PDB file of C-alpha atoms in Angstrom:
ATOM      1  CA  MET F 242       0.000   0.000   0.000  1.00  0.00           C
ATOM      2  CA  HIS F 243       1.374   3.411  -0.918  1.00  0.00           C
ATOM      3  CA  ARG F 244       2.261   5.857   1.825  1.00  0.00           C
ATOM      4  CA  ASP F 245      -0.373   8.317   0.575  1.00  0.00           C
ATOM      5  CA  GLU F 246      -3.069   5.678   0.893  1.00  0.00           C
ATOM      6  CA  CYS F 247      -1.860   4.868   4.412  1.00  0.00           C
ATOM      7  CA  LEU F 248      -2.063   8.544   5.366  1.00  0.00           C
ATOM      8  CA  GLN F 249      -5.577   8.830   3.938  1.00  0.00           C
ATOM      9  CA  LEU F 250      -6.706   5.861   6.018  1.00  0.00           C
ATOM     10  CA  LEU F 251      -4.978   7.280   9.105  1.00  0.00           C
ATOM     11  CA  ALA F 252      -6.769  10.594   8.562  1.00  0.00           C
ATOM     12  CA  ALA F 253     -10.162   8.890   8.233  1.00  0.00           C
ATOM     13  CA  GLU F 254     -10.051   6.643  11.322  1.00  0.00           C
ATOM     14  CA  GLU F 255     -10.460   7.701  14.939  1.00  0.00           C
ATOM     15  CA  VAL F 256      -9.439   4.680  16.976  1.00  0.00           C
ATOM     16  CA  GLY F 257      -6.233   2.679  16.845  1.00  0.00           C
ATOM     17  CA  ARG F 258      -3.971   0.703  19.113  1.00  0.00           C
ATOM     18  CA  VAL F 259      -0.584   1.562  20.512  1.00  0.00           C
ATOM     19  CA  ALA F 260       1.950  -1.124  21.427  1.00  0.00           C
ATOM     20  CA  VAL F 261       4.835  -0.312  23.753  1.00  0.00           C
ATOM     21  CA  MET F 262       7.202  -2.354  25.856  1.00  0.00           C
ATOM     22  CA  ALA F 263       6.356  -2.153  29.545  1.00  0.00           C
ATOM     23  CA  HIS F 264       8.539  -4.086  31.967  1.00  0.00           C
ATOM     24  CA  ALA F 265      10.056  -6.144  29.123  1.00  0.00           C
ATOM     25  CA  THR F 266       6.615  -7.209  27.920  1.00  0.00           C
ATOM     26  CA  PRO F 267       4.670  -5.815  24.983  1.00  0.00           C
ATOM     27  CA  ALA F 268       1.403  -4.135  25.898  1.00  0.00           C
ATOM     28  CA  ILE F 269      -1.399  -2.920  23.621  1.00  0.00           C
ATOM     29  CA  PHE F 270      -3.720  -0.002  24.375  1.00  0.00           C
ATOM     30  CA  PRO F 271      -6.626   1.186  22.259  1.00  0.00           C
ATOM     31  CA  VAL F 272      -6.594   4.960  21.870  1.00  0.00           C
ATOM     32  CA  ASN F 273      -8.635   7.524  20.057  1.00  0.00           C
ATOM     33  CA  TYR F 274      -6.314   9.726  18.081  1.00  0.00           C
ATOM     34  CA  VAL F 275      -5.965  12.345  15.435  1.00  0.00           C
ATOM     35  CA  LEU F 276      -3.467  12.529  12.600  1.00  0.00           C
ATOM     36  CA  ASP F 277      -1.273  15.623  12.894  1.00  0.00           C
ATOM     37  CA  GLY F 278       0.669  15.855   9.666  1.00  0.00           C
ATOM     38  CA  GLU F 279       2.264  12.413   9.649  1.00  0.00           C
ATOM     39  CA  ASP F 280       2.224  12.014  13.430  1.00  0.00           C
ATOM     40  CA  ILE F 281      -0.312  10.320  15.674  1.00  0.00           C
ATOM     41  CA  VAL F 282      -1.602  12.435  18.569  1.00  0.00           C
ATOM     42  CA  PHE F 283      -3.582  11.015  21.470  1.00  0.00           C
ATOM     43  CA  ARG F 284      -4.274  11.729  25.112  1.00  0.00           C
ATOM     44  CA  THR F 285      -3.717   9.588  28.135  1.00  0.00           C
ATOM     45  CA  ASP F 286      -4.113   9.801  31.865  1.00  0.00           C
ATOM     46  CA  PRO F 287      -1.256  10.447  34.269  1.00  0.00           C
ATOM     47  CA  GLY F 288      -0.073   7.251  35.891  1.00  0.00           C
ATOM     48  CA  THR F 289      -0.961   4.948  33.006  1.00  0.00           C
ATOM     49  CA  LYS F 290       1.573   2.630  31.422  1.00  0.00           C
ATOM     50  CA  LEU F 291       1.404   4.657  28.256  1.00  0.00           C
ATOM     51  CA  ALA F 292       2.239   7.859  30.074  1.00  0.00           C
ATOM     52  CA  ALA F 293       5.197   6.091  31.685  1.00  0.00           C
ATOM     53  CA  GLU F 294       6.457   5.026  28.280  1.00  0.00           C
ATOM     54  CA  SER F 295       6.781   8.473  26.807  1.00  0.00           C
ATOM     55  CA  ARG F 296      10.007   8.588  24.785  1.00  0.00           C
ATOM     56  CA  ALA F 297       9.675   4.863  24.038  1.00  0.00           C
ATOM     57  CA  ILE F 298       9.596   3.404  20.550  1.00  0.00           C
ATOM     58  CA  ALA F 299       5.986   2.500  19.853  1.00  0.00           C
ATOM     59  CA  CYS F 300       3.914   0.935  17.131  1.00  0.00           C
ATOM     60  CA  PHE F 301       0.473   2.322  16.316  1.00  0.00           C
ATOM     61  CA  GLU F 302      -1.926   0.300  14.222  1.00  0.00           C
ATOM     62  CA  ILE F 303      -5.335   0.729  12.613  1.00  0.00           C
ATOM     63  CA  ASP F 304      -7.186  -1.853  10.628  1.00  0.00           C
ATOM     64  CA  GLN F 305     -10.521  -2.726   9.111  1.00  0.00           C
ATOM     65  CA  ILE F 306     -11.417  -6.372   8.880  1.00  0.00           C
ATOM     66  CA  ASP F 307     -14.421  -7.863   7.142  1.00  0.00           C
ATOM     67  CA  ARG F 308     -14.996 -11.040   9.134  1.00  0.00           C
ATOM     68  CA  ARG F 309     -17.459 -12.357   6.605  1.00  0.00           C
ATOM     69  CA  GLN F 310     -15.408 -11.673   3.477  1.00  0.00           C
ATOM     70  CA  HIS F 311     -12.130 -12.437   5.205  1.00  0.00           C
ATOM     71  CA  THR F 312     -10.531  -9.347   3.776  1.00  0.00           C
ATOM     72  CA  GLY F 313      -9.280  -6.082   5.157  1.00  0.00           C
ATOM     73  CA  TRP F 314      -6.309  -3.832   5.592  1.00  0.00           C
ATOM     74  CA  SER F 315      -3.867  -2.815   8.278  1.00  0.00           C
ATOM     75  CA  VAL F 316      -1.734   0.322   8.571  1.00  0.00           C
ATOM     76  CA  THR F 317       1.058   0.740  11.108  1.00  0.00           C
ATOM     77  CA  VAL F 318       3.049   3.754  12.211  1.00  0.00           C
ATOM     78  CA  THR F 319       6.288   3.115  14.056  1.00  0.00           C
ATOM     79  CA  GLY F 320       8.264   5.809  15.796  1.00  0.00           C
ATOM     80  CA  ARG F 321       9.123   7.429  19.065  1.00  0.00           C
ATOM     81  CA  LEU F 322       6.534   8.598  21.569  1.00  0.00           C
ATOM     82  CA  GLU F 323       6.960  12.026  23.004  1.00  0.00           C
ATOM     83  CA  GLU F 324       4.904  13.938  25.464  1.00  0.00           C
ATOM     84  CA  ILE F 325       3.848  17.407  24.389  1.00  0.00           C
ATOM     85  CA  THR F 326       3.985  19.742  27.356  1.00  0.00           C
ATOM     86  CA  LYS F 327       2.999  23.352  27.697  1.00  0.00           C
ATOM     87  CA  TYR F 328       6.653  24.261  27.323  1.00  0.00           C
ATOM     88  CA  ASP F 329       6.705  22.864  23.767  1.00  0.00           C
ATOM     89  CA  ARG F 330       6.252  25.083  20.767  1.00  0.00           C
ATOM     90  CA  ALA F 331       3.613  22.638  19.477  1.00  0.00           C
ATOM     91  CA  TRP F 332       1.476  22.840  22.652  1.00  0.00           C
ATOM     92  CA  ALA F 333      -1.117  25.361  21.480  1.00  0.00           C
ATOM     93  CA  ARG F 334      -1.535  23.724  18.107  1.00  0.00           C
ATOM     94  CA  VAL F 335      -1.612  20.144  19.389  1.00  0.00           C
ATOM     95  CA  THR F 336      -4.007  20.792  22.260  1.00  0.00           C
ATOM     96  CA  ALA F 337      -6.393  22.444  19.819  1.00  0.00           C
ATOM     97  CA  LEU F 338      -6.624  19.206  17.828  1.00  0.00           C
ATOM     98  CA  PRO F 339     -10.000  17.462  18.002  1.00  0.00           C
ATOM     99  CA  VAL F 340      -9.016  14.517  20.202  1.00  0.00           C
ATOM    100  CA  GLU F 341     -12.018  14.067  22.410  1.00  0.00           C
ATOM    101  CA  PRO F 342     -11.361  12.379  25.711  1.00  0.00           C
ATOM    102  CA  TRP F 343     -13.504   9.267  25.818  1.00  0.00           C
ATOM    103  CA  ALA F 344     -12.687   7.789  29.161  1.00  0.00           C
ATOM    104  CA  ALA F 345     -13.655   9.030  32.552  1.00  0.00           C
ATOM    105  CA  GLY F 346     -10.141  10.192  33.408  1.00  0.00           C
ATOM    106  CA  ALA F 347      -8.782  13.622  32.795  1.00  0.00           C
ATOM    107  CA  LYS F 348      -6.455  12.569  29.937  1.00  0.00           C
ATOM    108  CA  GLN F 349      -4.101  15.344  30.818  1.00  0.00           C
ATOM    109  CA  HIS F 350      -1.153  13.950  28.909  1.00  0.00           C
ATOM    110  CA  TRP F 351      -0.818  14.660  25.219  1.00  0.00           C
ATOM    111  CA  LEU F 352       1.384  12.171  23.432  1.00  0.00           C
ATOM    112  CA  ARG F 353       2.683  12.305  19.901  1.00  0.00           C
ATOM    113  CA  LEU F 354       4.020   9.344  17.991  1.00  0.00           C
ATOM    114  CA  THR F 355       6.332  10.571  15.257  1.00  0.00           C
ATOM    115  CA  GLY F 356       5.513   8.845  12.022  1.00  0.00           C
ATOM    116  CA  ASP F 357       9.014   7.677  11.171  1.00  0.00           C
ATOM    117  CA  ARG F 358       7.846   4.553   9.396  1.00  0.00           C
ATOM    118  CA  ILE F 359       4.378   4.174   7.903  1.00  0.00           C
ATOM    119  CA  THR F 360       3.401   0.921   6.240  1.00  0.00           C
ATOM    120  CA  GLY F 361       0.157  -0.643   5.114  1.00  0.00           C
ATOM    121  CA  ARG F 362      -0.960  -3.891   3.644  1.00  0.00           C
ATOM    122  CA  ARG F 363      -4.089  -5.555   2.438  1.00  0.00           C
ATOM    123  CA  LEU F 364      -5.181  -8.697   4.237  1.00  0.00           C
ATOM    124  CA  GLY F 365      -7.041 -11.699   3.021  1.00  0.00           C
ATOM    125  CA  ARG F 366      -7.799 -13.347  -0.225  1.00  0.00           C
ATOM    126  CA  VAL F 367      -6.108 -12.332  -3.418  1.00  0.00           C
ATOM    127  CA  ASP F 368      -8.639 -13.027  -6.115  1.00  0.00           C
TER     128      ASP F 368
ATOM    129  CA  MET V 244     -13.630  -7.022  34.049  1.00  0.00           C
ATOM    130  CA  HIS V 245     -13.691 -10.534  35.469  1.00  0.00           C
ATOM    131  CA  ARG V 246     -11.524 -13.227  33.914  1.00  0.00           C
ATOM    132  CA  ASP V 247     -14.630 -15.227  32.956  1.00  0.00           C
ATOM    133  CA  GLU V 248     -16.045 -12.278  31.047  1.00  0.00           C
ATOM    134  CA  CYS V 249     -12.706 -11.811  29.277  1.00  0.00           C
ATOM    135  CA  LEU V 250     -12.707 -15.468  28.239  1.00  0.00           C
ATOM    136  CA  GLN V 251     -16.277 -15.200  26.953  1.00  0.00           C
ATOM    137  CA  LEU V 252     -15.323 -12.220  24.807  1.00  0.00           C
ATOM    138  CA  LEU V 253     -12.200 -14.014  23.577  1.00  0.00           C
ATOM    139  CA  ALA V 254     -14.311 -17.035  22.627  1.00  0.00           C
ATOM    140  CA  ALA V 255     -16.792 -14.872  20.697  1.00  0.00           C
ATOM    141  CA  GLU V 256     -14.347 -12.842  18.597  1.00  0.00           C
ATOM    142  CA  GLU V 257     -12.370 -14.008  15.578  1.00  0.00           C
ATOM    143  CA  VAL V 258      -9.870 -11.258  14.898  1.00  0.00           C
ATOM    144  CA  GLY V 259      -7.329  -9.692  17.239  1.00  0.00           C
ATOM    145  CA  ARG V 260      -3.900  -8.145  17.159  1.00  0.00           C
ATOM    146  CA  VAL V 261      -0.601  -9.532  18.336  1.00  0.00           C
ATOM    147  CA  ALA V 262       2.229  -7.269  19.470  1.00  0.00           C
ATOM    148  CA  VAL V 263       5.789  -8.564  19.657  1.00  0.00           C
ATOM    149  CA  MET V 264       9.200  -6.975  19.760  1.00  0.00           C
ATOM    150  CA  ALA V 265      11.013  -7.263  16.442  1.00  0.00           C
ATOM    151  CA  HIS V 266      14.496  -5.754  16.181  1.00  0.00           C
ATOM    152  CA  ALA V 267      13.988  -3.781  19.412  1.00  0.00           C
ATOM    153  CA  THR V 268      10.803  -2.206  18.059  1.00  0.00           C
ATOM    154  CA  PRO V 269       7.220  -3.165  18.896  1.00  0.00           C
ATOM    155  CA  ALA V 270       5.220  -4.438  15.949  1.00  0.00           C
ATOM    156  CA  ILE V 271       1.470  -5.141  15.714  1.00  0.00           C
ATOM    157  CA  PHE V 272      -0.113  -7.761  13.456  1.00  0.00           C
ATOM    158  CA  PRO V 273      -3.816  -8.437  13.032  1.00  0.00           C
ATOM    159  CA  VAL V 274      -4.568 -12.157  13.143  1.00  0.00           C
ATOM    160  CA  ASN V 275      -7.605 -14.333  12.993  1.00  0.00           C
ATOM    161  CA  TYR V 276      -7.521 -16.720  15.892  1.00  0.00           C
ATOM    162  CA  VAL V 277      -9.390 -19.222  17.963  1.00  0.00           C
ATOM    163  CA  LEU V 278      -9.467 -19.601  21.717  1.00  0.00           C
ATOM    164  CA  ASP V 279      -8.053 -22.975  22.795  1.00  0.00           C
ATOM    165  CA  GLY V 280      -8.837 -23.310  26.477  1.00  0.00           C
ATOM    166  CA  GLU V 281      -7.193 -20.112  27.737  1.00  0.00           C
ATOM    167  CA  ASP V 282      -4.664 -19.912  24.922  1.00  0.00           C
ATOM    168  CA  ILE V 283      -4.811 -17.999  21.642  1.00  0.00           C
ATOM    169  CA  VAL V 284      -4.101 -20.069  18.518  1.00  0.00           C
ATOM    170  CA  PHE V 285      -3.437 -18.550  15.118  1.00  0.00           C
ATOM    171  CA  ARG V 286      -1.600 -19.318  11.907  1.00  0.00           C
ATOM    172  CA  THR V 287       1.099 -17.434  10.139  1.00  0.00           C
ATOM    173  CA  ASP V 288       3.254 -17.791   7.080  1.00  0.00           C
ATOM    174  CA  PRO V 289       6.866 -18.934   7.155  1.00  0.00           C
ATOM    175  CA  GLY V 290       9.248 -16.010   6.922  1.00  0.00           C
ATOM    176  CA  THR V 291       6.991 -13.465   8.600  1.00  0.00           C
ATOM    177  CA  LYS V 292       8.093 -11.453  11.580  1.00  0.00           C
ATOM    178  CA  LEU V 293       5.592 -13.260  13.727  1.00  0.00           C
ATOM    179  CA  ALA V 294       6.992 -16.646  12.747  1.00  0.00           C
ATOM    180  CA  ALA V 295      10.468 -15.365  13.624  1.00  0.00           C
ATOM    181  CA  GLU V 296       9.257 -14.314  17.040  1.00  0.00           C
ATOM    182  CA  SER V 297       8.075 -17.698  18.194  1.00  0.00           C
ATOM    183  CA  ARG V 298       9.064 -18.126  21.860  1.00  0.00           C
ATOM    184  CA  ALA V 299       8.816 -14.366  22.363  1.00  0.00           C
ATOM    185  CA  ILE V 300       6.640 -12.724  24.970  1.00  0.00           C
ATOM    186  CA  ALA V 301       3.654 -11.317  23.151  1.00  0.00           C
ATOM    187  CA  CYS V 302       0.524  -9.342  23.867  1.00  0.00           C
ATOM    188  CA  PHE V 303      -2.718 -10.208  22.120  1.00  0.00           C
ATOM    189  CA  GLU V 304      -5.617  -7.777  22.178  1.00  0.00           C
ATOM    190  CA  ILE V 305      -9.242  -7.673  21.080  1.00  0.00           C
ATOM    191  CA  ASP V 306     -11.594  -4.759  21.459  1.00  0.00           C
ATOM    192  CA  GLN V 307     -14.909  -3.374  20.413  1.00  0.00           C
ATOM    193  CA  ILE V 308     -15.239   0.370  20.159  1.00  0.00           C
ATOM    194  CA  ASP V 309     -18.400   2.339  19.522  1.00  0.00           C
ATOM    195  CA  ARG V 310     -17.083   5.454  17.820  1.00  0.00           C
ATOM    196  CA  ARG V 311     -20.396   7.230  18.130  1.00  0.00           C
ATOM    197  CA  GLN V 312     -21.067   6.437  21.762  1.00  0.00           C
ATOM    198  CA  HIS V 313     -17.408   6.661  22.725  1.00  0.00           C
ATOM    199  CA  THR V 314     -17.608   3.459  24.689  1.00  0.00           C
ATOM    200  CA  GLY V 315     -16.200  -0.014  24.335  1.00  0.00           C
ATOM    201  CA  TRP V 316     -14.034  -2.662  25.893  1.00  0.00           C
ATOM    202  CA  SER V 317     -10.579  -4.135  25.462  1.00  0.00           C
ATOM    203  CA  VAL V 318      -9.248  -7.542  26.508  1.00  0.00           C
ATOM    204  CA  THR V 319      -5.556  -8.457  26.461  1.00  0.00           C
ATOM    205  CA  VAL V 320      -3.771 -11.767  26.818  1.00  0.00           C
ATOM    206  CA  THR V 321      -0.082 -11.670  27.630  1.00  0.00           C
ATOM    207  CA  GLY V 322       2.178 -14.698  27.511  1.00  0.00           C
ATOM    208  CA  ARG V 323       4.770 -16.586  25.558  1.00  0.00           C
ATOM    209  CA  LEU V 324       4.375 -17.511  21.924  1.00  0.00           C
ATOM    210  CA  GLU V 325       5.200 -21.037  20.955  1.00  0.00           C
ATOM    211  CA  GLU V 326       5.067 -22.771  17.650  1.00  0.00           C
ATOM    212  CA  ILE V 327       3.118 -26.007  17.570  1.00  0.00           C
ATOM    213  CA  THR V 328       4.875 -28.499  15.325  1.00  0.00           C
ATOM    214  CA  LYS V 329       3.897 -31.956  14.251  1.00  0.00           C
ATOM    215  CA  TYR V 330       6.205 -33.327  16.919  1.00  0.00           C
ATOM    216  CA  ASP V 331       4.071 -31.765  19.659  1.00  0.00           C
ATOM    217  CA  ARG V 332       1.437 -33.733  21.485  1.00  0.00           C
ATOM    218  CA  ALA V 333      -1.029 -30.928  20.806  1.00  0.00           C
ATOM    219  CA  TRP V 334      -0.498 -30.978  17.003  1.00  0.00           C
ATOM    220  CA  ALA V 335      -3.522 -33.056  16.011  1.00  0.00           C
ATOM    221  CA  ARG V 336      -5.863 -31.211  18.330  1.00  0.00           C
ATOM    222  CA  VAL V 337      -4.588 -27.730  17.521  1.00  0.00           C
ATOM    223  CA  THR V 338      -4.513 -28.187  13.740  1.00  0.00           C
ATOM    224  CA  ALA V 339      -8.115 -29.387  13.881  1.00  0.00           C
ATOM    225  CA  LEU V 340      -9.191 -26.057  15.389  1.00  0.00           C
ATOM    226  CA  PRO V 341     -11.312 -23.883  13.105  1.00  0.00           C
ATOM    227  CA  VAL V 342      -8.739 -21.212  12.265  1.00  0.00           C
ATOM    228  CA  GLU V 343      -9.392 -20.471   8.631  1.00  0.00           C
ATOM    229  CA  PRO V 344      -6.470 -19.077   6.713  1.00  0.00           C
ATOM    230  CA  TRP V 345      -7.570 -15.695   5.380  1.00  0.00           C
ATOM    231  CA  ALA V 346      -4.549 -14.515   3.536  1.00  0.00           C
ATOM    232  CA  ALA V 347      -3.182 -15.765   0.275  1.00  0.00           C
ATOM    233  CA  GLY V 348      -0.189 -17.449   1.905  1.00  0.00           C
ATOM    234  CA  ALA V 349      -0.056 -21.009   3.084  1.00  0.00           C
ATOM    235  CA  LYS V 350      -0.118 -20.131   6.819  1.00  0.00           C
ATOM    236  CA  GLN V 351       1.837 -23.231   7.596  1.00  0.00           C
ATOM    237  CA  HIS V 352       2.930 -22.148  11.030  1.00  0.00           C
ATOM    238  CA  TRP V 353       0.623 -22.702  13.975  1.00  0.00           C
ATOM    239  CA  LEU V 354       1.363 -20.446  16.908  1.00  0.00           C
ATOM    240  CA  ARG V 355      -0.047 -20.564  20.385  1.00  0.00           C
ATOM    241  CA  LEU V 356       0.041 -17.721  22.867  1.00  0.00           C
ATOM    242  CA  THR V 357      -0.231 -19.118  26.359  1.00  0.00           C
ATOM    243  CA  GLY V 358      -2.762 -17.142  28.317  1.00  0.00           C
ATOM    244  CA  ASP V 359      -0.619 -16.402  31.352  1.00  0.00           C
ATOM    245  CA  ARG V 360      -2.224 -13.073  32.048  1.00  0.00           C
ATOM    246  CA  ILE V 361      -5.717 -12.146  30.881  1.00  0.00           C
ATOM    247  CA  THR V 362      -7.112  -8.706  31.631  1.00  0.00           C
ATOM    248  CA  GLY V 363     -10.024  -6.673  30.392  1.00  0.00           C
ATOM    249  CA  ARG V 364     -11.397  -3.242  30.909  1.00  0.00           C
ATOM    250  CA  ARG V 365     -14.283  -1.094  29.807  1.00  0.00           C
ATOM    251  CA  LEU V 366     -13.450   2.057  27.915  1.00  0.00           C
ATOM    252  CA  GLY V 367     -15.207   5.331  27.712  1.00  0.00           C
ATOM    253  CA  ARG V 368     -17.714   7.231  29.707  1.00  0.00           C
ATOM    254  CA  VAL V 369     -18.687   6.192  33.196  1.00  0.00           C
ATOM    255  CA  ASP V 370     -22.282   7.338  33.568  1.00  0.00           C
TER     256      ASP V 370
END
């Protein structure tokens, strides 16, 4: 899948999953996100594993799977997580992005996953 | 979420995502799977990253997200991957499990993720 197609799919979705290493074990967290250029921006609560892993290398993934047709696609973004704080130049712009907090928590942390490597592939039958 | 509820959700779904470390970087792969007791069984092609990571610690995740209601749930299974080969006692039983190969490849490798740690949580608004 071409990079442009990956970016279009990333712009159209709202929910993905982030994988990080936590205590030498991979962990996956669903997040709602927004695409900021070629970066993934999402919010998380203080004290969560994800917040603790800021500056870690992470993998973000979205997919759409048709269980009946057994087809679909998957796009991944791999890069470094970084927390955006109010001391960052990007703070005003990033915190104005439409990332609605879903969960009950305050979601005070804004994290950005730099889109260093964006790949996509189609799944399922090749007819 | 209670372990029993997690297992019920795992038994009802067909598609999840596996995260492993590959070359010091987390990677996420969607897989179709079947629950075998408390283990996750899925197939993969020879030569894939997932096949290379057999014996790795992995995290498997399923979720259901209501984008409109901003609610959902997520269940994760963390444990060690192992490849089931024809020399294993479990070979006949595992290869009889209804894990249909979706993709074009042969999916000759059968992998099992031992369900050492199963957790689930509800996402979204607490009303």
